[in-house]
Tab-separated table of C-alpha atoms in Angstrom:
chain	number	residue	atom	x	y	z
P	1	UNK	CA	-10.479	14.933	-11.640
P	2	UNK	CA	-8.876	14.989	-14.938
P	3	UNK	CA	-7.312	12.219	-16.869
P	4	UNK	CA	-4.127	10.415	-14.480
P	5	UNK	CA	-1.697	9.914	-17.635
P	6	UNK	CA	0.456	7.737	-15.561
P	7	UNK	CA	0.706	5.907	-12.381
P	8	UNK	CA	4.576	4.368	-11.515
P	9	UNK	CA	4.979	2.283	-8.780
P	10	UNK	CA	8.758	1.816	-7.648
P	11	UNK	CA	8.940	-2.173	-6.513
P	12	UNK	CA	12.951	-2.531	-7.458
P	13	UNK	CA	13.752	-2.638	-3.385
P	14	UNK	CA	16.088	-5.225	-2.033
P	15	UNK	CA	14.088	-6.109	0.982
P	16	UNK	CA	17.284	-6.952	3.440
P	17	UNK	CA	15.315	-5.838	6.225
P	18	UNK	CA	12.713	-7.840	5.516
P	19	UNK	CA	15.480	-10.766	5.914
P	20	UNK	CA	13.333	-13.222	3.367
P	21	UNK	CA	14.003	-14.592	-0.296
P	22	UNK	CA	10.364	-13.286	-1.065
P	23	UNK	CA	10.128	-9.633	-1.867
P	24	UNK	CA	8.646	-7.776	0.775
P	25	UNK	CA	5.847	-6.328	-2.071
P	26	UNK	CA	4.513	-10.246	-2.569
P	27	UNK	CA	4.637	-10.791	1.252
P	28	UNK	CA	0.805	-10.895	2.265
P	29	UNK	CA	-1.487	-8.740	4.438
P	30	UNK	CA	-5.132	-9.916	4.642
P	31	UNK	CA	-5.460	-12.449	1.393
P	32	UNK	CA	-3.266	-9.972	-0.676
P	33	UNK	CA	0.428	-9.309	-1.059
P	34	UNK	CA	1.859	-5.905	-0.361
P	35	UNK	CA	1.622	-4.552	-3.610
P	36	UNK	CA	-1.825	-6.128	-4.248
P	37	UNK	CA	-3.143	-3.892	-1.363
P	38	UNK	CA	-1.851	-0.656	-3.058
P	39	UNK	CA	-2.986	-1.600	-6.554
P	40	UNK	CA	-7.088	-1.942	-5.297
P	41	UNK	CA	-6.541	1.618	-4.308
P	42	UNK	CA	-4.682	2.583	-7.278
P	43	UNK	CA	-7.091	0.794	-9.819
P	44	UNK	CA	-9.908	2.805	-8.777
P	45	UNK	CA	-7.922	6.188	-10.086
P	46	UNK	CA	-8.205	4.818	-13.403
P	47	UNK	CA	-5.011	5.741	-14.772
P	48	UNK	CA	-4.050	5.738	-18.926
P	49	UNK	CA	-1.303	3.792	-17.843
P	50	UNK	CA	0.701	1.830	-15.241
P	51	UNK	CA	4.173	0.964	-15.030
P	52	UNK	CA	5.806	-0.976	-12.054
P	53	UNK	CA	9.834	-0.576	-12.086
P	54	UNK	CA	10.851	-3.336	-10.748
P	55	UNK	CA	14.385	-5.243	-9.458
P	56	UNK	CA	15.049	-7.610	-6.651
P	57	UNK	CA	13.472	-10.748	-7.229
P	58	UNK	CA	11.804	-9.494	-10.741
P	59	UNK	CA	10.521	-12.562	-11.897
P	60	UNK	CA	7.951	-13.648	-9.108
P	61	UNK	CA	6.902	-10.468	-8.969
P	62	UNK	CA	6.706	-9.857	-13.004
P	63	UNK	CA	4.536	-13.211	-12.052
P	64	UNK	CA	2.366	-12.451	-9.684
P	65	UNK	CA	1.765	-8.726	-11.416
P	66	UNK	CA	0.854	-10.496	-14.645
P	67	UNK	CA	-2.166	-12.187	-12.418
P	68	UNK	CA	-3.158	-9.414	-10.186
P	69	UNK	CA	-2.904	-6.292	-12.950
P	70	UNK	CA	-2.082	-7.907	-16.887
P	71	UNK	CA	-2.771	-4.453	-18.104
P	72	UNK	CA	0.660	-3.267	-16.103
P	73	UNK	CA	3.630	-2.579	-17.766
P	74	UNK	CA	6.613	-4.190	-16.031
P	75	UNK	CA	10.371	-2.334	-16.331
P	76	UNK	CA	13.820	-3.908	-14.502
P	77	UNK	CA	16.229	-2.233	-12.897
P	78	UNK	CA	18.973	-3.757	-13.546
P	79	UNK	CA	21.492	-0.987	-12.000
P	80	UNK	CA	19.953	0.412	-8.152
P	81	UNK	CA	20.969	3.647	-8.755
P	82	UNK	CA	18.017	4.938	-6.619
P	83	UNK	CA	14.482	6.560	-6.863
P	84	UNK	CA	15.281	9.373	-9.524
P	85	UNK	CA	16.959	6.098	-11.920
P	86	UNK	CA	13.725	3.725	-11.134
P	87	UNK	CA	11.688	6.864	-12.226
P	88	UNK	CA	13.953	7.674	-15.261
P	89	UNK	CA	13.275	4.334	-16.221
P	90	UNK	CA	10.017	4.233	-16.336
P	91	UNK	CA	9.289	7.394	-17.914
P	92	UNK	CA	11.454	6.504	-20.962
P	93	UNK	CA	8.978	3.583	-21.258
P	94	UNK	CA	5.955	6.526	-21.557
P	95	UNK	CA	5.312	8.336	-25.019
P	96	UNK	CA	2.686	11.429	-23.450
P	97	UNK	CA	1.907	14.067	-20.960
P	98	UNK	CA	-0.032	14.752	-18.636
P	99	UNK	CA	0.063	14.318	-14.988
P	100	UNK	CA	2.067	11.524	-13.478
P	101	UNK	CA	1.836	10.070	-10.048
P	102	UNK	CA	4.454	7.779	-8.259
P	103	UNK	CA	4.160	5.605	-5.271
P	104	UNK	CA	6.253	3.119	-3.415
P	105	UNK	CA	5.410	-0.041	-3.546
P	106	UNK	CA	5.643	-0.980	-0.379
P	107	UNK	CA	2.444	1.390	0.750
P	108	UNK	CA	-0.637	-1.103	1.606
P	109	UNK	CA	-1.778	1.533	3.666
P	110	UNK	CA	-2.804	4.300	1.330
P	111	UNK	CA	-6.178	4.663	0.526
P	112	UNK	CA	-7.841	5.648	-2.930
P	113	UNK	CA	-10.121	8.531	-1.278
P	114	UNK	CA	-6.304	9.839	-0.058
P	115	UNK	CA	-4.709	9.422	-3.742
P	116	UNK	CA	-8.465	10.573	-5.184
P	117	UNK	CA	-7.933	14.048	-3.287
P	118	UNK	CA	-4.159	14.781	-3.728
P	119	UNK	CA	-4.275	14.067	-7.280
P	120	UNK	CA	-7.435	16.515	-7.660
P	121	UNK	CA	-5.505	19.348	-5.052
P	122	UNK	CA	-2.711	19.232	-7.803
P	123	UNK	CA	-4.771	19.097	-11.039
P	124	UNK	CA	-6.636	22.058	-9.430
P	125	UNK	CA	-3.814	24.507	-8.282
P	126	UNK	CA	-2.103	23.593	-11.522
P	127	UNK	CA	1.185	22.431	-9.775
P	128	UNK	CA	4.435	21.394	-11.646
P	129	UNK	CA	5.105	18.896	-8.777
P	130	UNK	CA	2.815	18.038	-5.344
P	131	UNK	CA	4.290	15.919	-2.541
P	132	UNK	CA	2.412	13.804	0.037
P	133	UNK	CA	3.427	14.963	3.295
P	134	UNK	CA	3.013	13.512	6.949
P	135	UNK	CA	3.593	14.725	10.112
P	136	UNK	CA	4.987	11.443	11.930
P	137	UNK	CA	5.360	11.329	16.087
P	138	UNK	CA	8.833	9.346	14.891
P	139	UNK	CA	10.344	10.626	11.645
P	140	UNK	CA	13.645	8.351	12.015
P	141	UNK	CA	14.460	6.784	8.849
P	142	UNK	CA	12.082	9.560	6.590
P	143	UNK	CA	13.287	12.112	4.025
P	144	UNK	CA	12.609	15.363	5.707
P	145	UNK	CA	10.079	18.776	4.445
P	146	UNK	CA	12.268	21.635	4.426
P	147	UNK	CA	10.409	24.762	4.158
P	148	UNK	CA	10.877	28.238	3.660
P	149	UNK	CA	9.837	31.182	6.000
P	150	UNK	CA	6.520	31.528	3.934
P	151	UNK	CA	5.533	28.190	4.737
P	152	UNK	CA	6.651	27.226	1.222
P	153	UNK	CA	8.339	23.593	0.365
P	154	UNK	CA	11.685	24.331	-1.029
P	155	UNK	CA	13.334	20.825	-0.901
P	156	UNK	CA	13.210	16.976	0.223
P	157	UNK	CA	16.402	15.909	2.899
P	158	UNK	CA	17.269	12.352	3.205
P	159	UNK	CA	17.617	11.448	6.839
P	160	UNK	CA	21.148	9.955	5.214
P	161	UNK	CA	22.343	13.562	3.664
P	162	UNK	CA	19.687	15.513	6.651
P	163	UNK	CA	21.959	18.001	9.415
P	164	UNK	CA	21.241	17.433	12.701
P	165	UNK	CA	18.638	20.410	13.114
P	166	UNK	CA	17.022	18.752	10.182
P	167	UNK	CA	16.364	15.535	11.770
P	168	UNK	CA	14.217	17.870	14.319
P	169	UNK	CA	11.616	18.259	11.513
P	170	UNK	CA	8.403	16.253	11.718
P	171	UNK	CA	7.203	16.667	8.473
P	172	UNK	CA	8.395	13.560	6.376
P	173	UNK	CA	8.210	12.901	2.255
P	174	UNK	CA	5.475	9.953	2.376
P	175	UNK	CA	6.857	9.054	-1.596
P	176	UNK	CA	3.576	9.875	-3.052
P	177	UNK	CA	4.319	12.402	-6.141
P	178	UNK	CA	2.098	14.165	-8.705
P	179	UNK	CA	3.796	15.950	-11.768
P	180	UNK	CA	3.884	17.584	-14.814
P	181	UNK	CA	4.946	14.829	-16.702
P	182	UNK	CA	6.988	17.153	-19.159
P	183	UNK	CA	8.568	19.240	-16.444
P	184	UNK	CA	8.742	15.936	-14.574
P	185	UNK	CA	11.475	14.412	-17.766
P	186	UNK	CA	13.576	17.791	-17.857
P	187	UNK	CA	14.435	17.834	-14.468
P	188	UNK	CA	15.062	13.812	-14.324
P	189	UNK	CA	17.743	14.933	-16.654
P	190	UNK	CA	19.369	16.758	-14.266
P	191	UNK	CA	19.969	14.979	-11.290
P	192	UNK	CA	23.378	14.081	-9.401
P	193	UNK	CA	24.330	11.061	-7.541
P	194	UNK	CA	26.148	13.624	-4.882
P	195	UNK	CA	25.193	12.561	-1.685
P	196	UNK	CA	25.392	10.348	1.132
P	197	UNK	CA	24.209	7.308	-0.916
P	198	UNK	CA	25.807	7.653	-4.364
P	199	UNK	CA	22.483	7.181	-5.646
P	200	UNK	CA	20.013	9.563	-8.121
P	201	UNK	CA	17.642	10.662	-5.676
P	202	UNK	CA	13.704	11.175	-6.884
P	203	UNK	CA	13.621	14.094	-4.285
P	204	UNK	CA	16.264	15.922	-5.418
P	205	UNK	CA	13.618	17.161	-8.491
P	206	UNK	CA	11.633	18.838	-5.831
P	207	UNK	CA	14.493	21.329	-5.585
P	208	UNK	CA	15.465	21.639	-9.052
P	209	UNK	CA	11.781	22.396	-10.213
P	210	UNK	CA	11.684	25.101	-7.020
P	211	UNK	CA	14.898	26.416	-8.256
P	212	UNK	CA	13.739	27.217	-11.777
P	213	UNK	CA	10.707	28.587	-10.448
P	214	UNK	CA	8.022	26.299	-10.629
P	215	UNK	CA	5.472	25.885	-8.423
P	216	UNK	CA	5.505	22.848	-5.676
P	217	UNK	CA	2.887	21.975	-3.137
P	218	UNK	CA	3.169	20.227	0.023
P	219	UNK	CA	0.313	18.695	0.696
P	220	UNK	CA	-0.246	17.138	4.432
P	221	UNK	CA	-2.526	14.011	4.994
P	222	UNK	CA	-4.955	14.239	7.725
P	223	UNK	CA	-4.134	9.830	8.840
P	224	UNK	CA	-0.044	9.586	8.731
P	225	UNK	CA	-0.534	6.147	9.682
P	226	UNK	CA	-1.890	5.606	5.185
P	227	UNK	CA	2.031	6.749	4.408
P	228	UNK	CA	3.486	3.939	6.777
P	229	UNK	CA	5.779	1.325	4.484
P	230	UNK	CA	6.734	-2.046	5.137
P	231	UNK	CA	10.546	-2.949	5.374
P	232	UNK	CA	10.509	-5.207	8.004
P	233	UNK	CA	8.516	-8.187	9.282
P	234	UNK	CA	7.909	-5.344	12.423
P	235	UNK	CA	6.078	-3.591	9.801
P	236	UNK	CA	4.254	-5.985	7.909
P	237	UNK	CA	2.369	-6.655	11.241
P	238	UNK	CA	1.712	-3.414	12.306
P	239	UNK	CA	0.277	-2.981	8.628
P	240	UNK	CA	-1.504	-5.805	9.047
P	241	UNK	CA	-3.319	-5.015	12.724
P	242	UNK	CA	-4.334	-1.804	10.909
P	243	UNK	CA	-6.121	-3.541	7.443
P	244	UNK	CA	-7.243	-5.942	9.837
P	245	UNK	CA	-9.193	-3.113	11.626
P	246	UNK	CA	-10.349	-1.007	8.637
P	247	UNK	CA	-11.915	-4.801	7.262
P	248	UNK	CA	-13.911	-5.396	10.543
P	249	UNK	CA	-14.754	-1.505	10.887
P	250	UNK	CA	-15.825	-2.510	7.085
P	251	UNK	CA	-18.256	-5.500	7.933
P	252	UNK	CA	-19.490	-4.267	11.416
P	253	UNK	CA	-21.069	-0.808	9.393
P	254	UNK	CA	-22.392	-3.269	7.203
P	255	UNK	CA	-24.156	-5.359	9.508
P	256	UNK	CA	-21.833	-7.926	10.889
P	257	UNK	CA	-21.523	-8.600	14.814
P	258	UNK	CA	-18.112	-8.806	15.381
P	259	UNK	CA	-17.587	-9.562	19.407
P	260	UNK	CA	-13.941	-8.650	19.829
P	261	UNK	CA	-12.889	-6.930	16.691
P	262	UNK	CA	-9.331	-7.417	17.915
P	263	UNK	CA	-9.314	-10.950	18.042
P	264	UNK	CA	-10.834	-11.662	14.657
P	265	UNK	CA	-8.877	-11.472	10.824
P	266	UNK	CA	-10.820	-11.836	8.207
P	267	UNK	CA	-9.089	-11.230	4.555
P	268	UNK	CA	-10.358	-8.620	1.905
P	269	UNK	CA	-11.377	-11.610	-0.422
P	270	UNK	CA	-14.169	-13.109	2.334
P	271	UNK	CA	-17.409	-12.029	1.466
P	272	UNK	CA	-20.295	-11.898	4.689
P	273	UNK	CA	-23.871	-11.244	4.839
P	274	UNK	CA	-25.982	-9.152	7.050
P	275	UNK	CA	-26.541	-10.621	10.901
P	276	UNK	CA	-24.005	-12.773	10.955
P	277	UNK	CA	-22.033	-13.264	14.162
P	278	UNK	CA	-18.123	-13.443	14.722
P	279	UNK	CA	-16.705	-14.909	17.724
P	280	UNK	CA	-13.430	-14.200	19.359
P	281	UNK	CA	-10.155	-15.773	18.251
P	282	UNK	CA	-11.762	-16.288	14.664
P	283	UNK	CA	-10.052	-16.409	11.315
P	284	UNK	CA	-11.435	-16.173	7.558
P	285	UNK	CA	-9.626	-16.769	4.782
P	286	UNK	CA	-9.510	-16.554	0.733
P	287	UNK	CA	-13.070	-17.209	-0.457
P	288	UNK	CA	-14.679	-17.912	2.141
P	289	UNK	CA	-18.415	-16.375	2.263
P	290	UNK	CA	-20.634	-16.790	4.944
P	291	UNK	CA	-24.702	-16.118	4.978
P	292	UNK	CA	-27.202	-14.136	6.766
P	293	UNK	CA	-27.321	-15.551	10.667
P	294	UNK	CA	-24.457	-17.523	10.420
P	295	UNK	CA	-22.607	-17.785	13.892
P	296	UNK	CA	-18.800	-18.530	13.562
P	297	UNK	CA	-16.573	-19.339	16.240
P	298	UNK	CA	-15.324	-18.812	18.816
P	299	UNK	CA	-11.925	-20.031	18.045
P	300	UNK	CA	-12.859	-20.949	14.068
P	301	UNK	CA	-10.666	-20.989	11.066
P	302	UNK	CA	-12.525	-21.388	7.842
P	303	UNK	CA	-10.297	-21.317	4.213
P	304	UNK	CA	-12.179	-20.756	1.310
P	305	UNK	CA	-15.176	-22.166	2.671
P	306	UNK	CA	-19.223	-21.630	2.397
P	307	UNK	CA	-21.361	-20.931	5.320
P	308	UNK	CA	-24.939	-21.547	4.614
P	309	UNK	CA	-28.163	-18.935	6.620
P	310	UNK	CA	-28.037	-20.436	10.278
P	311	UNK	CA	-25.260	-22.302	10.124
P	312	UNK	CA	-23.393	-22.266	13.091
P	313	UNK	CA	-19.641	-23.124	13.651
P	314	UNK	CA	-17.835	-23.717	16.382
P	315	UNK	CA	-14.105	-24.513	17.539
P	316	UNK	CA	-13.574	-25.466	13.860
P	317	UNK	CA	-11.052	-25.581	11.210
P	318	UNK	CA	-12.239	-26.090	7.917
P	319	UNK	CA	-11.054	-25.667	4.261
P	320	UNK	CA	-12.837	-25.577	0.991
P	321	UNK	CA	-15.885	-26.809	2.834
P	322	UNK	CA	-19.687	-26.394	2.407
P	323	UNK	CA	-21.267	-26.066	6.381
P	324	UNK	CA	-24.780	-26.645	6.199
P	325	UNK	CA	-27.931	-24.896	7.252
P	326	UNK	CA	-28.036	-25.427	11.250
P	327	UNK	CA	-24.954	-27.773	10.665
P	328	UNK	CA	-23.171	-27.584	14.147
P	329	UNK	CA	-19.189	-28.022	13.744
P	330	UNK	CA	-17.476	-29.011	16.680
P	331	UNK	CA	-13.561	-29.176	17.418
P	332	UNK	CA	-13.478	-31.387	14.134
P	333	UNK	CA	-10.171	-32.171	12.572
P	334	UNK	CA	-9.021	-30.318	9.623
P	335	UNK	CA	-8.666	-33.834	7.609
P	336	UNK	CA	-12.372	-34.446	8.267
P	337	UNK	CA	-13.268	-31.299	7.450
P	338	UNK	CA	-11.830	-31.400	3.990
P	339	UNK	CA	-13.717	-34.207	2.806
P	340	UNK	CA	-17.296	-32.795	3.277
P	341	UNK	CA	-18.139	-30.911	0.366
């Protein structure tokens, strides 16, 4: 893959759904808030640069950004004028060329093996402009894929501005881009806030760049459930269930018996060592690291804590405690726990 010039993540959302005074980016899904999740997948493109536009409650997440990615460049939108103004935004901020990709922030799900390939698919077929596409059971609430009789993308509907035999499409805009970054500028330039939502819609470049003849690819991912966003706490769990299961998947390929995968949460930050065993109903949090034969659970809850080879734990909660070699933890309270380091 050639050089990413620039990666943009747009974070400027309200979150009323969400119904919270946190931002629904720095809400957290395994150890990690929203946006954290994204960036481990977008870190690994190793992008030039990054810029995060963001807007509702822009300084705890201009906060938390500075901790999780310093090397980020942070730009507020004052004015929520929509997509196409977050992205104006941030381009003005970017002196270069290249291609550009943009995300939502709001997209734990995505993978970097998914970004890896569409980036590559566009950078290959020299495209002006590639969209992520999905092909959802349930597109309510989606921008729509309008396509010509040759199969051909010609432009992006909001479900807002969409006719009704366009809300029969499937195929939904997942908000992953790739562009020229110069063609990219000189059709920012020409958007319109004409439409349902008064607002300067990203998508609306897919049509002007397919007007003036440029070539645009559509590109569908194989897993819709990677372009799923969280705007509600409905969401944010289902996200959750499904991090949750790629983490155990994770551990159990590496060597970890985990008896009812469904049962059992462990974050991204816990570290665990071949042969250990997880009991149902268990929970492992921040730090927490746990050695070859270890036996946690059933019913455990360990925070930041070291398990020692052998250890076993049971009916437990414990934080920022060391368990012993053959130590045998039994329905202690959490304040006794606490202490034993």
């Amino acid at each position: 893959m050639s050089e990413l010039s620039l990666v943009i993540l747009l974070a400027a959302g309200d979150s009323k759904r969400m119904k919270s005074k946190q931002s629904k980016v720095l809400h957290k899904i395994a150890g990690r808030s929203v946006i954290a999740n994204l960036l481990d997948s977008v870190e690994q493109l190793n992008a030039k640069n990054l810029t995060v536009v963001v807007g509702a409650n822009k300084d705890e997440v201009i906060e938390h950004l500075s901790k999780i990615a310093p090397k980020a460049k942070t730009v507020f939108q004052e004015k929520r004028d929509g997509t196409g103004g977050a992205t104006q935004l941030a381009l003005a901020e970017y002196k270069g060329d290249g291609t550009v990709l943009i995300l939502a922030g709001d997209t734990p799900l995505l993978t970097h093996q998914t970004l890896s390939e569409f980036v590559q698919v566009h950078q290959k077929e020299k495209q002006s402009a590639s969209v992520l596409t999905a092909m959802l059971p349930d597109p309510t609430g989606y921008g729509r894929v309008i396509r010509g009789d040759d199969g051909q993308i010609l432009k992006i509907v909001e479900e807002k501005d969409a006719s009704e035999n366009e809300k029969y499409i499937f195929e939904i805009n997942s908000g992953v881009y790739a562009f020229d970054g110069e063609k990219l500028g000189a059709a920012l330039g020409k958007l319109t806030s004409s439409n349902a939502q008064g607002e300067l819609y990203l998508t609306d470049v897919i049509g002007i760049l397919k007007s003036a003849g440029e070539s645009i690819a559509a590109i569908v991912i194989e897993d819709f459930t990677e372009t799923l966003g969280v705007n509600d706490r409905v969401q944010l769990a289902e996200s959750a269930a499904m991090i949750r299961d790629r983490i155990n998947e994770h551990w159990m390929r590496s060597g970890v018996t985990i008896i009812d995968p469904t049962t059992t949460w462990i974050d991204s930050t816990v570290q665990l060592a071949q042969d250990v065993t997880v009991h149902p109903g268990t929970a492992l949090f921040g730090k927490t690291t746990v050695a070859s034969g270890a036996v946690i659970g059933p019913r455990s809850t360990l925070t930041d804590c070291e398990v020692k080879a052998g250890a076993q734990v049971l009916e437990s909660i414990a934080v920022e405690t060391v368990i012993g070699d053959c130590l045998l933890y039994t329905s202690p309270s959490p304040r006794d726990l606490s202490t034993s380091r």
